[in-house]
mmCIF file of C-alpha atoms in Angstrom:
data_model
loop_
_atom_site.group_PDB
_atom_site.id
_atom_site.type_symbol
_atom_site.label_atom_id
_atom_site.label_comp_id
_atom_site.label_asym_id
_atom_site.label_seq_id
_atom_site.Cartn_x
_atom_site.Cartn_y
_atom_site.Cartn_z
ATOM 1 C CA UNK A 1 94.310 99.776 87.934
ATOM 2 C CA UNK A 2 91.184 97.399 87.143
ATOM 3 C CA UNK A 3 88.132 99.976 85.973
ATOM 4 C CA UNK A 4 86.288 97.872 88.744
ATOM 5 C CA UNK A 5 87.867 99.367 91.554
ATOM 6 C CA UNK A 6 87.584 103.059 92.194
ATOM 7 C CA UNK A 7 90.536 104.974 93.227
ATOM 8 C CA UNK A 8 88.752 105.951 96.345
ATOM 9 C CA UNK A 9 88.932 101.996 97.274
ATOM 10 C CA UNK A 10 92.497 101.204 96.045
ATOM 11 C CA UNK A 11 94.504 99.061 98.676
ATOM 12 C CA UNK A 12 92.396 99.801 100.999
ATOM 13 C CA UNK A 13 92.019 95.877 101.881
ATOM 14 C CA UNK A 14 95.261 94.271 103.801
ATOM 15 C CA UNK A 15 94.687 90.999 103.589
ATOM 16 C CA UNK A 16 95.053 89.937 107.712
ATOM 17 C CA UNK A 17 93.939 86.371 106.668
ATOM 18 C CA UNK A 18 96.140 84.433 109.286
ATOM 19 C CA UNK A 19 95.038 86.402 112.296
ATOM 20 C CA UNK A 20 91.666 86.453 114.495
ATOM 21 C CA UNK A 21 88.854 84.948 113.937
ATOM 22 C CA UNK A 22 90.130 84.303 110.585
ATOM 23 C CA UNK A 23 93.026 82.246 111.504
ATOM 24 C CA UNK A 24 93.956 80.768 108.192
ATOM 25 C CA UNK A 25 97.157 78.986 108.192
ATOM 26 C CA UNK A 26 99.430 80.217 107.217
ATOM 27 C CA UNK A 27 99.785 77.910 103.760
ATOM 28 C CA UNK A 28 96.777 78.483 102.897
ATOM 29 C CA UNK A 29 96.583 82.786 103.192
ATOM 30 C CA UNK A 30 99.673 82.146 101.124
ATOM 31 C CA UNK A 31 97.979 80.563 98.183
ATOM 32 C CA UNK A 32 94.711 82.471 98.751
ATOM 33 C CA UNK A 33 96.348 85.975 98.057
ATOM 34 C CA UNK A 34 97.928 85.180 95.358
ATOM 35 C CA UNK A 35 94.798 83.798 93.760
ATOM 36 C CA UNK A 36 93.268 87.582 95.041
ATOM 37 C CA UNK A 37 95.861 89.069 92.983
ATOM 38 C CA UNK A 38 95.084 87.608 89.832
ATOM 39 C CA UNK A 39 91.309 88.589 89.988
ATOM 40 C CA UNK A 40 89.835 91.851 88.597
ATOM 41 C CA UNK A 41 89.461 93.265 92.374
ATOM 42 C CA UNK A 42 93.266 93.349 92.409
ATOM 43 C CA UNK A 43 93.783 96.968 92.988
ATOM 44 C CA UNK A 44 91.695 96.722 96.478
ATOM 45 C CA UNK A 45 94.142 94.490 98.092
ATOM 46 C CA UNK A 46 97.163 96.091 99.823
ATOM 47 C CA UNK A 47 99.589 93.817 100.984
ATOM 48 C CA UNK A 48 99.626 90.224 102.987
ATOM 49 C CA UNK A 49 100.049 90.743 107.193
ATOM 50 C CA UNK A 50 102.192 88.232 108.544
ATOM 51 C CA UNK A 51 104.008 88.089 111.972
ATOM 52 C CA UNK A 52 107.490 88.447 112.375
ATOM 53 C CA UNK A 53 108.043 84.513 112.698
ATOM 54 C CA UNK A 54 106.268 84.036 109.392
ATOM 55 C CA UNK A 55 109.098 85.693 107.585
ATOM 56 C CA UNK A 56 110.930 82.709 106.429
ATOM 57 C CA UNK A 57 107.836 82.066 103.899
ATOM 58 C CA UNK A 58 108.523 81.385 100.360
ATOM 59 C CA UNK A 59 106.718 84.210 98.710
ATOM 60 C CA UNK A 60 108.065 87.177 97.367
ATOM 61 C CA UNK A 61 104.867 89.452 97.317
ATOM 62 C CA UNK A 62 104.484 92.556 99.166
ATOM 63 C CA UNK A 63 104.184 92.368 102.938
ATOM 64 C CA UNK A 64 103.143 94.472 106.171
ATOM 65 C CA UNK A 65 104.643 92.767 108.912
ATOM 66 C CA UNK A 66 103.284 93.290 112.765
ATOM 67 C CA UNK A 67 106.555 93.283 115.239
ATOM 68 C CA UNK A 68 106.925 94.392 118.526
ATOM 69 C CA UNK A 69 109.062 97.172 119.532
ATOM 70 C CA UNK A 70 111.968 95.599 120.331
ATOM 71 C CA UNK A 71 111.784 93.533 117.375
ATOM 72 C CA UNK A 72 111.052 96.249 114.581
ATOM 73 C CA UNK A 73 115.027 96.438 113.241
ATOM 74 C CA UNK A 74 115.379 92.734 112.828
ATOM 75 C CA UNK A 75 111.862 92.557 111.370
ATOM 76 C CA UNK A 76 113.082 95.080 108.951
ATOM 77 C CA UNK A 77 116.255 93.412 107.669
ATOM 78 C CA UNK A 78 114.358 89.999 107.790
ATOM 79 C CA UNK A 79 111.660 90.975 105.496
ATOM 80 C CA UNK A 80 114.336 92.858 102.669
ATOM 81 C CA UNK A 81 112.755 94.094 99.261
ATOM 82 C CA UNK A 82 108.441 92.115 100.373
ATOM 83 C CA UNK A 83 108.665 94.783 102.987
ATOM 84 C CA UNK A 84 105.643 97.641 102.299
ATOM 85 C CA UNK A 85 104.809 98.564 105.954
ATOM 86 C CA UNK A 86 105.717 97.423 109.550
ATOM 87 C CA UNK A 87 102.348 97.554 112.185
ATOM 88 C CA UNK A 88 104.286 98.192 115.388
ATOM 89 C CA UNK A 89 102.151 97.832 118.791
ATOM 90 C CA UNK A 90 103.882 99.468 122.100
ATOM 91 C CA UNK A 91 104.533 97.415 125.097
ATOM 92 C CA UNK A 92 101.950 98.860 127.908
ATOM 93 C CA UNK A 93 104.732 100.120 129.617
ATOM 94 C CA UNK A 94 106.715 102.047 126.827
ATOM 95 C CA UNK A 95 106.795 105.907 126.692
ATOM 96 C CA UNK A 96 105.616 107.621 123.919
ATOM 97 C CA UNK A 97 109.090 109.271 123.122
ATOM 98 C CA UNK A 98 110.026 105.267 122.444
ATOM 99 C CA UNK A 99 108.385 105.331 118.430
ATOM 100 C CA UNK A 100 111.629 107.284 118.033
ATOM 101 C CA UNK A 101 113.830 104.640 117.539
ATOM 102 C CA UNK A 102 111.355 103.404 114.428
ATOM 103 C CA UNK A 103 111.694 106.783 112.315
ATOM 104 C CA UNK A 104 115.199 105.679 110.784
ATOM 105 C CA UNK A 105 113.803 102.076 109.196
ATOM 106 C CA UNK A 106 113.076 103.694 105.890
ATOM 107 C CA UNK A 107 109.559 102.084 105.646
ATOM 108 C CA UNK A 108 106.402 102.892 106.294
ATOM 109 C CA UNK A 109 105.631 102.321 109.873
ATOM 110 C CA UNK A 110 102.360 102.388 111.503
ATOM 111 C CA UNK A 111 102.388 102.633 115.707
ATOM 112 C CA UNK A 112 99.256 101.218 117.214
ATOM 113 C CA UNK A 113 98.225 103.920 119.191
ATOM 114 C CA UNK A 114 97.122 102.800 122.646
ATOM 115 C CA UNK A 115 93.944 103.488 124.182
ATOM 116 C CA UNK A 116 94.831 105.178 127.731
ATOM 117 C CA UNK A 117 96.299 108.080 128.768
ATOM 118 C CA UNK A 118 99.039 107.734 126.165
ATOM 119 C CA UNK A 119 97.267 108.642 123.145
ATOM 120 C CA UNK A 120 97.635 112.327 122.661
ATOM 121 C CA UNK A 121 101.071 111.780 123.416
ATOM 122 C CA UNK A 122 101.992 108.914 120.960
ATOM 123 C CA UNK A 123 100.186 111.206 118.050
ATOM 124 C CA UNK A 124 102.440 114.095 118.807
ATOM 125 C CA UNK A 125 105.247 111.493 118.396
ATOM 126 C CA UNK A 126 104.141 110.515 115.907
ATOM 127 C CA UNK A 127 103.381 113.710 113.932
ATOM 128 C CA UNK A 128 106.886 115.327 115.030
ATOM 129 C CA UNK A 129 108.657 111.833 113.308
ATOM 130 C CA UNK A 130 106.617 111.012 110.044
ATOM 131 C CA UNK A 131 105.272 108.065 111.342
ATOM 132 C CA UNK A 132 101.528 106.701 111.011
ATOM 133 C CA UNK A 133 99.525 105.439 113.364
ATOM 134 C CA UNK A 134 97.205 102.601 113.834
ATOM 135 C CA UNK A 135 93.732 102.203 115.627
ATOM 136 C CA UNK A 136 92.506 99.199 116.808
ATOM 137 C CA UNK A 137 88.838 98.628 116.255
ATOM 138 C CA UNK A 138 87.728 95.895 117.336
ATOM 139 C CA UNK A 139 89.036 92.301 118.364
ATOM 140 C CA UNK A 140 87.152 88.819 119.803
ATOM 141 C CA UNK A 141 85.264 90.392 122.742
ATOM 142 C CA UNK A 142 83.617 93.737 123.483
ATOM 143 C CA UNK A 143 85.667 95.266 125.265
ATOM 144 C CA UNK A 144 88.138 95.240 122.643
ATOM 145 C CA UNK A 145 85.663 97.495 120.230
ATOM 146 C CA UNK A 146 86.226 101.594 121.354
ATOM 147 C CA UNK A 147 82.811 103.498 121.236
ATOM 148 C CA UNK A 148 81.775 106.101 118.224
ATOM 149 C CA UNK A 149 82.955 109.072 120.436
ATOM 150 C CA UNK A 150 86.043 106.959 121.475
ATOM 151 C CA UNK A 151 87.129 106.358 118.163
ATOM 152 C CA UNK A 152 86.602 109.866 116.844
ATOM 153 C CA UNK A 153 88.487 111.528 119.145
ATOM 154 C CA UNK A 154 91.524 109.368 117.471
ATOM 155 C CA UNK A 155 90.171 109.614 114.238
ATOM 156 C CA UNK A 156 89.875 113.672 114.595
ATOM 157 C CA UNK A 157 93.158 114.130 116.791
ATOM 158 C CA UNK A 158 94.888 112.117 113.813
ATOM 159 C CA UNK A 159 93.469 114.509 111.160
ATOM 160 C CA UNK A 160 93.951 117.679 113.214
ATOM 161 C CA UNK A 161 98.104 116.438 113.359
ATOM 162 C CA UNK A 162 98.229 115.376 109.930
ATOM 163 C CA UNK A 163 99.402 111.649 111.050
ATOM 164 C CA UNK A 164 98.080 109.114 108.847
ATOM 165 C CA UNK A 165 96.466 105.837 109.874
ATOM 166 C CA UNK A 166 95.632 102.510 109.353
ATOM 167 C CA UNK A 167 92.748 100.318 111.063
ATOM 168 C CA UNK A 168 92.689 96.977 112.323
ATOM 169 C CA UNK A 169 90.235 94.013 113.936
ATOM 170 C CA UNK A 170 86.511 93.817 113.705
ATOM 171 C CA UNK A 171 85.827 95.727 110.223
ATOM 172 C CA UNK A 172 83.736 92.846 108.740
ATOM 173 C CA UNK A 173 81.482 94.983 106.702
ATOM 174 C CA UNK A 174 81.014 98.022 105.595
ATOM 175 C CA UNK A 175 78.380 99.726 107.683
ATOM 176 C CA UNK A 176 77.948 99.323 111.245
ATOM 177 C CA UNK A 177 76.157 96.766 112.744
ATOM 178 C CA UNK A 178 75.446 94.052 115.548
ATOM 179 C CA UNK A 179 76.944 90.757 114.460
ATOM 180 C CA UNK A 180 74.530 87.808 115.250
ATOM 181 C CA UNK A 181 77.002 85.281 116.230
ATOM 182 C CA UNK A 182 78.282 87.355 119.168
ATOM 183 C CA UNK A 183 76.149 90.399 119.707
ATOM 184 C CA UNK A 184 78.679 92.541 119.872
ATOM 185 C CA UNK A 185 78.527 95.523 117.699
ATOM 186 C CA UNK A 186 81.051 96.013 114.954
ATOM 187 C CA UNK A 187 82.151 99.028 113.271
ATOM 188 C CA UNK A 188 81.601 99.415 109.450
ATOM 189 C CA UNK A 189 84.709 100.140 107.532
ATOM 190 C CA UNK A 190 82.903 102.783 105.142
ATOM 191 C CA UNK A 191 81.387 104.330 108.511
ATOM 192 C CA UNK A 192 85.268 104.832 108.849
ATOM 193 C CA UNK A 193 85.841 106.252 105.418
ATOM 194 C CA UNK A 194 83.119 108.805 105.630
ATOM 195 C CA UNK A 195 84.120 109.607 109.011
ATOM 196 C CA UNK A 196 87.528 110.610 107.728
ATOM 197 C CA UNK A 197 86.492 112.980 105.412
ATOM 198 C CA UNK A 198 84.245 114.361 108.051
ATOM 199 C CA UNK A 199 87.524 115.025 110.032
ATOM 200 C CA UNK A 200 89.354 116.587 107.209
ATOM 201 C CA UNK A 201 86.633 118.915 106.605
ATOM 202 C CA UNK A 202 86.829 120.070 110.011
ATOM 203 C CA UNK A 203 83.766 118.414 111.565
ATOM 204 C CA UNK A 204 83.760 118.152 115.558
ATOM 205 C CA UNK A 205 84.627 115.120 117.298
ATOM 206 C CA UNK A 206 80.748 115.118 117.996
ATOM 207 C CA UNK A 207 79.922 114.858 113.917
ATOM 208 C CA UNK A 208 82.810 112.658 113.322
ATOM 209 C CA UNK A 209 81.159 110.225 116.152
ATOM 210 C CA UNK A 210 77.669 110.634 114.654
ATOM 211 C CA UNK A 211 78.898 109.032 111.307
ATOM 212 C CA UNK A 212 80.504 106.257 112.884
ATOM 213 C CA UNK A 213 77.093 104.803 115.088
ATOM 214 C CA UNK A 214 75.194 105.282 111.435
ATOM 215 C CA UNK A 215 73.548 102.234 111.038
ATOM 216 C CA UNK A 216 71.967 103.497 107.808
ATOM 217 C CA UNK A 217 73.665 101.649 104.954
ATOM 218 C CA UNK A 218 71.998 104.446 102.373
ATOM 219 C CA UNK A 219 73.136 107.006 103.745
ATOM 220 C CA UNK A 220 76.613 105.446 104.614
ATOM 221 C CA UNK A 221 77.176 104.584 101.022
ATOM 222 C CA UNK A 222 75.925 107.542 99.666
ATOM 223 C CA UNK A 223 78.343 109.194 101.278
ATOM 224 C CA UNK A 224 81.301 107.213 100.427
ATOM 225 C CA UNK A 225 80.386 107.257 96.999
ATOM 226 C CA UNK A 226 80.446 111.539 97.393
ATOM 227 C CA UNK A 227 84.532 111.388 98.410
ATOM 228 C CA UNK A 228 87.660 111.982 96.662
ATOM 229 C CA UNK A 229 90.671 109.655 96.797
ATOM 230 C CA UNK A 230 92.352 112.128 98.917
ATOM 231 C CA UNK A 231 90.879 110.826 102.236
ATOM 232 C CA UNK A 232 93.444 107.959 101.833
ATOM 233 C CA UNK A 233 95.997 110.210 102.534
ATOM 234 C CA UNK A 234 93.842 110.161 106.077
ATOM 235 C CA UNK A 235 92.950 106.208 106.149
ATOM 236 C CA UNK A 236 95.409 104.187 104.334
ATOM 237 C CA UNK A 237 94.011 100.929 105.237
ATOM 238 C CA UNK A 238 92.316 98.209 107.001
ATOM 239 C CA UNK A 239 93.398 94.769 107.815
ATOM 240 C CA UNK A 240 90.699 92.420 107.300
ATOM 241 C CA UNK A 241 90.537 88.494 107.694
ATOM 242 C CA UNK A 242 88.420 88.452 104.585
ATOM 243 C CA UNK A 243 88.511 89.835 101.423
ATOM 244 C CA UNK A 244 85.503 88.131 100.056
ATOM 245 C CA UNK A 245 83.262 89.926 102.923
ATOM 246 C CA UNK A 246 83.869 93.436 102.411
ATOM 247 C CA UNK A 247 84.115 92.986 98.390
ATOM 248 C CA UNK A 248 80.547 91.393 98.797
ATOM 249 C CA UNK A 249 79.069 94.489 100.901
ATOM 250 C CA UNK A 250 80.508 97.016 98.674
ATOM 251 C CA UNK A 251 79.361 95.421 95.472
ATOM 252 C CA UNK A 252 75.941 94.916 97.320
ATOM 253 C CA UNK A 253 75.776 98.696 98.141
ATOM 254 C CA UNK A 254 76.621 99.479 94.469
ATOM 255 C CA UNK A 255 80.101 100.466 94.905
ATOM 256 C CA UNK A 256 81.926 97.848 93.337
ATOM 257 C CA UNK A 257 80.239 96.504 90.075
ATOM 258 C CA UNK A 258 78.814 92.901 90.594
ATOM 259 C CA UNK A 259 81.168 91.717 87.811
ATOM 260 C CA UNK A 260 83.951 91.641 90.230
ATOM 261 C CA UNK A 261 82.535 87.796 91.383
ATOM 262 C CA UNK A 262 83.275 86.602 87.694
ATOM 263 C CA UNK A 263 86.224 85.921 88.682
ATOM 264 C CA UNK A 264 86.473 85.536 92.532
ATOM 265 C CA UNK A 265 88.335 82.938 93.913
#
């Protein structure tokens, strides 16, 4: 691993450069990855996310690949040795009991846990089967973006059932803010870090939310620079649409070196 990247921070970027707003082609994430990969900020990247129809690419780096249900087998045997993780997302319909059918794939799979009524159930599922889960937060409109107390009650249920999780959409930076372009307020990605440790101490869903609405980019990175690597075994991962973004933000908070740009694609 690159003495630039902390432990702490290892994978913890999955490069979700063909989806929204990014919406790189598909070409073009292609060749951009790889060029991440060759940089001294290697060891943040996890793997590319493609869909399921992007499978017949010509690249033979490591993959998480987002399938429906009904889809997840095929999407399995499609994929072969690239294969690191499958992001599965229930239909609005399915039953919780239905993430069954994905324990037996041999692969790390990550159910997006649905925000309704479903999502004590789904973690119990998901607990019971060795799966991990994963929590949307965020997406092109408001509505799409679950509140502090929201997403600590997933973050904390998670912790409390030992399922592990992944995050996805509107993690642009690292500490919470209102992005200008939109006015919609994002969640920061560290916010979610420290947050997790919160929740493995044993901190109250109440706590847990307080970290997330911090808006204080100090404090946030002080904290984050206080953990271990073992609140990964909590939050594996976010997909992101840009590396460069959250690289920049943690180098400007002083937890990546600056040298990292040296060599930035």
């Amino acid at each position: 691993m690159s003495t630039l990247v902390p432990e702490v921070l290892a994978g913890l970027l999955d490069d979700a450069a063909i989806f929204p707003p990014g919406n790189a082609s598909l070409p073009e994430a292609v060749i951009s990855h790889a060029a991440h990969l060759r940089n001294a900020y290697a060891a943040a990247l996890g793997p590319l996310v493609v869909r399921v129809a992007d499978l017949a690419l010509v690249w033979d780096g490591p993959l998480s690949v987002v399938s429906r249900l009904d889809d997840a087998h095929a999407a399995v045997a499609a994929a072969g040795p690239r294969l690191r993780a499958l992001e599965v997302a229930l239909p609005a319909a399915a039953r919780a009991d239905e993430v069954r059918s994905l324990a037996s794939l041999g692969v790390d799979v990550f159910v997006e846990v649905p925000r309704d009524a479903r999502r004590s159930a789904v973690l119990e599922e998901l607990a019971a089967t060795g799966l991990s889960a994963k929590f949307r937060t965020g997406g092109l409109t408001a509505d799409m973006y679950p509140s502090p107390a929201e997403l600590a009650g997933s973050i904390v249920a998670a912790v409390r059932a030992g399922v592990p999780f992944k995050a996805t959409a509107g993690l642009h930076h690292a500490v919470r803010h209102t992005d200008a372009a939109t006015g919609i307020t994002q969640h920061g990605f560290l916010n979610l870090l420290v947050a997790t440790a919160a929740a493995r101490a044993g901190a109250p869903d109440e706590e847990v939310g307080a970290v997330l609405a911090s808006r204080d980019e100090c404090g946030v990175a002080d904290g984050a620079r206080a953990l271990t690597p073992e609140v990964r075994e909590s939050f594996r991962s976010f997909g992101t649409c840009s590396i460069r973004e959250p690289l920049d933000d943690l180098a400007r908070l002083g937890l990546l070196p600056t040298a990292w740009k040296e060599g930035a694609a």
